[in-house]
mmCIF file of C-alpha atoms in Angstrom:
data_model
loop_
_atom_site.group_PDB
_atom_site.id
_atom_site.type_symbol
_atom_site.label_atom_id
_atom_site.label_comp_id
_atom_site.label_asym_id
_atom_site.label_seq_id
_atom_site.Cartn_x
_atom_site.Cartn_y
_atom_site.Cartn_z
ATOM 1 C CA UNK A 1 -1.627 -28.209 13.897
ATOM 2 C CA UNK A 2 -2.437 -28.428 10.176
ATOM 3 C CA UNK A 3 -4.133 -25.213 8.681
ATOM 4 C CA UNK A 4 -5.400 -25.812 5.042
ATOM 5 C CA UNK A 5 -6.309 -22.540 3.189
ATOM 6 C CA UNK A 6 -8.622 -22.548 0.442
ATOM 7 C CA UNK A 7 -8.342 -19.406 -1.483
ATOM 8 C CA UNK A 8 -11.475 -18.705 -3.519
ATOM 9 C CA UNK A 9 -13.287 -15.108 -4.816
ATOM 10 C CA UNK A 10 -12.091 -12.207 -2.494
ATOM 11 C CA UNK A 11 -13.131 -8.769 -4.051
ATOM 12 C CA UNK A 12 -13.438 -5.822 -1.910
ATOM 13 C CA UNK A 13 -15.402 -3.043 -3.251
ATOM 14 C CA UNK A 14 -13.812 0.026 -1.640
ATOM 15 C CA UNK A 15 -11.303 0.994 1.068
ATOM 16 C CA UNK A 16 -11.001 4.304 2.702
ATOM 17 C CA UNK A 17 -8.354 4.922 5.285
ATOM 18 C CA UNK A 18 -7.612 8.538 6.803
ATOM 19 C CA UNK A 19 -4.028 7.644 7.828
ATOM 20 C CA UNK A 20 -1.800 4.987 7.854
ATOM 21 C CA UNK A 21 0.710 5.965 10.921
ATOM 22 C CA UNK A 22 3.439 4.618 13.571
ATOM 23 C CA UNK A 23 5.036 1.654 11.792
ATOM 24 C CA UNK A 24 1.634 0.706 10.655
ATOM 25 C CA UNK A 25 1.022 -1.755 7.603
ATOM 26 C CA UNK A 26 -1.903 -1.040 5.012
ATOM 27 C CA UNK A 27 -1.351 -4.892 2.509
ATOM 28 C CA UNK A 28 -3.107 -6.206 -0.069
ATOM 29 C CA UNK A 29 -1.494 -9.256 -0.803
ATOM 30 C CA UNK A 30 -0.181 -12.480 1.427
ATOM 31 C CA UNK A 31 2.279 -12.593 3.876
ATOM 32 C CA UNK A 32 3.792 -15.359 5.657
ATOM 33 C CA UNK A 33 4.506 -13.612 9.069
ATOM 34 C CA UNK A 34 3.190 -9.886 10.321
ATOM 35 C CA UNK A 35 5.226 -8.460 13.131
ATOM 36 C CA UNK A 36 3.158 -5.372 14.782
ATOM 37 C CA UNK A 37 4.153 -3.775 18.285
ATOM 38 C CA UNK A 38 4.020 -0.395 19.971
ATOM 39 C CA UNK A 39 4.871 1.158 23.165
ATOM 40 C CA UNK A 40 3.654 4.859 24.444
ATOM 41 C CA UNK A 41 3.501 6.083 27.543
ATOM 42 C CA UNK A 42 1.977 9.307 28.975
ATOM 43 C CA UNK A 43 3.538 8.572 32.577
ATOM 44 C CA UNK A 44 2.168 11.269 35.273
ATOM 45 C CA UNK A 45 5.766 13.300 35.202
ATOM 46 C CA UNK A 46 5.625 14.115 31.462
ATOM 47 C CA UNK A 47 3.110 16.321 32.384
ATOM 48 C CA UNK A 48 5.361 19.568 33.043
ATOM 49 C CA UNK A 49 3.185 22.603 34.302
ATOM 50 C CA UNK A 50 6.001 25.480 34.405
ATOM 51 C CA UNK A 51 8.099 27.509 32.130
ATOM 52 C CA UNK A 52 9.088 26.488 28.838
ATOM 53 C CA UNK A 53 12.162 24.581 28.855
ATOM 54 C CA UNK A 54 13.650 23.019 25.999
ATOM 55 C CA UNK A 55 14.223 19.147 27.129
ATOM 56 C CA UNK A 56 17.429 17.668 27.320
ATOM 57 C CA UNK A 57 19.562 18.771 23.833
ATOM 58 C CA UNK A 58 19.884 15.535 21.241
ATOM 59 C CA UNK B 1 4.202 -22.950 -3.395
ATOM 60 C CA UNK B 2 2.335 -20.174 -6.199
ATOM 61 C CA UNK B 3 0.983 -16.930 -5.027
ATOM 62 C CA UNK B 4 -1.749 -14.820 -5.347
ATOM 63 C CA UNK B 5 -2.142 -11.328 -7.429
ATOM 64 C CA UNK B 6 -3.456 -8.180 -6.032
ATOM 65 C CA UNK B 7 -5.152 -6.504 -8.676
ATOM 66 C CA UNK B 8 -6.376 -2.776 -7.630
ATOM 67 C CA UNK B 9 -8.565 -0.904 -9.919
ATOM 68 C CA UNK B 10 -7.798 2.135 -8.290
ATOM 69 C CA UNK B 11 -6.001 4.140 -5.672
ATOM 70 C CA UNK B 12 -5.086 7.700 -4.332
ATOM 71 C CA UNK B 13 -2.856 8.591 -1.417
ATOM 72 C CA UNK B 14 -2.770 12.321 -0.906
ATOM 73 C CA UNK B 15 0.053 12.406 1.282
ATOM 74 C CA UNK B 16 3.238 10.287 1.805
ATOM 75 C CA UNK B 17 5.864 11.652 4.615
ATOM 76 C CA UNK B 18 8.799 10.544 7.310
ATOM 77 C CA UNK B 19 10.391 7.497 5.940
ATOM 78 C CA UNK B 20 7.058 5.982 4.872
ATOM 79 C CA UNK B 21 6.564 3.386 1.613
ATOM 80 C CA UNK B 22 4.491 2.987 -0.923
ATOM 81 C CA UNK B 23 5.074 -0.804 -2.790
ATOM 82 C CA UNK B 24 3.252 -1.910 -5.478
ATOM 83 C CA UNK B 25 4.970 -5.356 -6.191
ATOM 84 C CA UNK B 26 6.315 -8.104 -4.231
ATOM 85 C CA UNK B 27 9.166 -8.040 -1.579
ATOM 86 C CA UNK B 28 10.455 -10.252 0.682
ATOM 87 C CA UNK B 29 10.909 -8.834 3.940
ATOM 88 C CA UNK B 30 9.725 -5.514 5.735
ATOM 89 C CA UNK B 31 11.068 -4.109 8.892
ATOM 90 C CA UNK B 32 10.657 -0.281 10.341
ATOM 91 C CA UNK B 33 11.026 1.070 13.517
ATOM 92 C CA UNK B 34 9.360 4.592 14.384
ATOM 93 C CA UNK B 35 10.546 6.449 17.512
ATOM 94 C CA UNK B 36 8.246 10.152 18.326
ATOM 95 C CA UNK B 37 8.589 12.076 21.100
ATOM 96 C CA UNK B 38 4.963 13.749 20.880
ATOM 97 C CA UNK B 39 5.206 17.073 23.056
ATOM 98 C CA UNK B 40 2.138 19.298 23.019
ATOM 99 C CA UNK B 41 2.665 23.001 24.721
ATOM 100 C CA UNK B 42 0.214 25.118 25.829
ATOM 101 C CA UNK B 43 2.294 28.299 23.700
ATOM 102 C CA UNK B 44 3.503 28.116 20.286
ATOM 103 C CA UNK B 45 7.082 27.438 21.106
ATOM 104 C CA UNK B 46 9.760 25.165 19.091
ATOM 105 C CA UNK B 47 13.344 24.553 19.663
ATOM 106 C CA UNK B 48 15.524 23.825 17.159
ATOM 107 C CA UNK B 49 17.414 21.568 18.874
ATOM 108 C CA UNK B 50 15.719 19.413 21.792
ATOM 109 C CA UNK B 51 14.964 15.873 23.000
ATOM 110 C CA UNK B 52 16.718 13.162 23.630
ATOM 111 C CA UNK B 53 15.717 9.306 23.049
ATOM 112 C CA UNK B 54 18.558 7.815 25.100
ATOM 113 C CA UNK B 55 17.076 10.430 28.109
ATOM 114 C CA UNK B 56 13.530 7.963 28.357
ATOM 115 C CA UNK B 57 12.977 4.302 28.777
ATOM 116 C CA UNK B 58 10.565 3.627 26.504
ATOM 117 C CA UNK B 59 13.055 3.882 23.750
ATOM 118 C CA UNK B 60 15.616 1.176 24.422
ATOM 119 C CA UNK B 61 13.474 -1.368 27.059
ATOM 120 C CA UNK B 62 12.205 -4.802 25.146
ATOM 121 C CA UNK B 63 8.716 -5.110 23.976
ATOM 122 C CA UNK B 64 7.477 -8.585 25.320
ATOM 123 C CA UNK B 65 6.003 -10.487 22.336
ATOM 124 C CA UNK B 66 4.720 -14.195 23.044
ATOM 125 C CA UNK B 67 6.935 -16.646 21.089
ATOM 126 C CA UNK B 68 4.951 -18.472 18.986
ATOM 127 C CA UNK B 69 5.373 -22.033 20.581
ATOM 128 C CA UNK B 70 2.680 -24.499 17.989
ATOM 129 C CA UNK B 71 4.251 -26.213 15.748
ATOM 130 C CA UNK B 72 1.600 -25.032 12.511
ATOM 131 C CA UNK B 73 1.703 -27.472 9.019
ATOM 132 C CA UNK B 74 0.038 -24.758 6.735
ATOM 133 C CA UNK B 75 -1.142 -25.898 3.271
ATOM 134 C CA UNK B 76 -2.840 -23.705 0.916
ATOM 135 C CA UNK B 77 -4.905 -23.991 -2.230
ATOM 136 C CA UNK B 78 -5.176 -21.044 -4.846
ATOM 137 C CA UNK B 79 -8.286 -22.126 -6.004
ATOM 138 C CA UNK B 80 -8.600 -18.203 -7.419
ATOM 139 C CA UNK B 81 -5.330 -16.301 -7.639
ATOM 140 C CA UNK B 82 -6.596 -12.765 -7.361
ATOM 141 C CA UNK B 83 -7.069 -10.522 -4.380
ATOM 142 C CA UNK B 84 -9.238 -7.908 -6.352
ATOM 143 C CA UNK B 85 -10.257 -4.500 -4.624
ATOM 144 C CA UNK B 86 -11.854 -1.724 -6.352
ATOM 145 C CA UNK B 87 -11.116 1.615 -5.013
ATOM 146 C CA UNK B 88 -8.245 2.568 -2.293
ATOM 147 C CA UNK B 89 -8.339 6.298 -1.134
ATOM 148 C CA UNK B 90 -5.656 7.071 1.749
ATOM 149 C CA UNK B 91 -5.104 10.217 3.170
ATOM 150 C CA UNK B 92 -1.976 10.214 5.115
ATOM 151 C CA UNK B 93 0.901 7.368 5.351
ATOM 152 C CA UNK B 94 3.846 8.707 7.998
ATOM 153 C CA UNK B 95 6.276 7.627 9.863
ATOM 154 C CA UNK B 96 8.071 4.378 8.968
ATOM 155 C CA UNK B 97 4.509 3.474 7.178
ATOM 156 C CA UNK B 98 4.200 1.271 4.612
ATOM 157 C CA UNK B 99 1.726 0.893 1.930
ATOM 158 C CA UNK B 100 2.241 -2.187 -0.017
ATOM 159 C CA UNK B 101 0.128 -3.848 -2.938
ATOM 160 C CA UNK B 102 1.895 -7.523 -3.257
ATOM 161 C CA UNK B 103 2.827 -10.174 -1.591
ATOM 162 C CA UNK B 104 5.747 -10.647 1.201
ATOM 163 C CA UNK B 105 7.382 -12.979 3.281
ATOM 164 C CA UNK B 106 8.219 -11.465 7.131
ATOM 165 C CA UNK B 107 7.048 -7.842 8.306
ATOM 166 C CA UNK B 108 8.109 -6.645 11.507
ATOM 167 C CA UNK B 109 7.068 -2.926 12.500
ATOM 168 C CA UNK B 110 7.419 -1.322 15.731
ATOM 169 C CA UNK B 111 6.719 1.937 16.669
ATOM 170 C CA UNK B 112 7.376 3.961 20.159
ATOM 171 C CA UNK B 113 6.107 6.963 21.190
ATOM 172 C CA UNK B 114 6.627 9.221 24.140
ATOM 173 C CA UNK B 115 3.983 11.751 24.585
ATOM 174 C CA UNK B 116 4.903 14.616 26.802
ATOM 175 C CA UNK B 117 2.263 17.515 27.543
ATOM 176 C CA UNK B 118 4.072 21.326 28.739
ATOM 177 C CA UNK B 119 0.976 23.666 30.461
ATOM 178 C CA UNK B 120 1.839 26.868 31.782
ATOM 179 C CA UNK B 121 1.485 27.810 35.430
ATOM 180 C CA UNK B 122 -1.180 29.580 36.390
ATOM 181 C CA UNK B 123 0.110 33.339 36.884
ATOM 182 C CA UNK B 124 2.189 32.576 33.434
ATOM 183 C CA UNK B 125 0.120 33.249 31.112
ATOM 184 C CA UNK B 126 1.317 34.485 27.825
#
């Protein structure tokens, strides 16, 4: 496949984010290759009704 | 091949934390890995010295990404070199964030996350 870019004007006025979090990327600017994955679970067993136990130590 | 130039008139970010970056120039390759274990309790209750990522899954399986199997012939023409933006106002970058005004080659970034939720039982109320 042959993908010809033509860069020409690109102006953005304003950008407000509230966070950038997790491994996330806020660019301006080119980049060859971008990379992004996450995983997060919130399985039914990590919800613990009971007394408060620390988890396992480190 | 030449590249283009981010110009940014302006930009504020309040708040920078947990091994996050903020790059104004070029670099050449960008790789962070974030691992959280997000536990939420009903009582205000910390322990020093808890959790363990080796104790969950999530935080050694594989993450299945596609391979990238077409063969791409990409050609591009700076016909204007500048990426201009005005005004950038960020509140928060954390954990393994990154921030970056500039060009790059690779970025790879994964982030994993275990949320856990501790309620008390009924009769336990404190």
């Amino acid at each position: 496949m042959n993908f010809c870019v033509y860069n020409r004007d690109i102006q953005v006025g304003s950008i407000r984010v509230l966070g950038v979090s997790s491994s996330s990327l806020l660019m301006v600017g080119d980049a060859e290759s971008i990379q992004l994955a996450a995983t997060f679970d919130t399985p039914p067993e990590s919800l613990i009704v009971g007394p408060f136990v620390p988890l396992g130590p480190e | 091949m030449l590249q283009r130039t981010s110009s940014i008139n302006h930009i504020k970010v309040d708040s920078l934390g947990i091994s996050s970056v903020f790059q104004i120039g070029d670099s050449h390759r960008i790789q962070a890995l974030s691992r959280a274990l997000a536990v939420q309790r009903e009582a205000e209750i910390f322990f020093d010295n808890e959790g363990n990522f080796a104790s969950y899954p999530i935080f050694s399986e594989p993450i299945p990404l596609i391979p990238v199997t077409e063969n791409v012939k990409m050609s591009q023409q700076n016909l204007n070199p500048f990426l201009k933006v005005g005004n950038i106002d960020i509140i928060g970058v954390s954990s393994s964030s990154v921030v970056h005004l500039g060009n790059t080659c690779h970025v790879s970034m994964e982030a994993r996350i275990k949320h856990i939720r501790h309620l008390l039982t009924d009769k336990e109320q404190t």
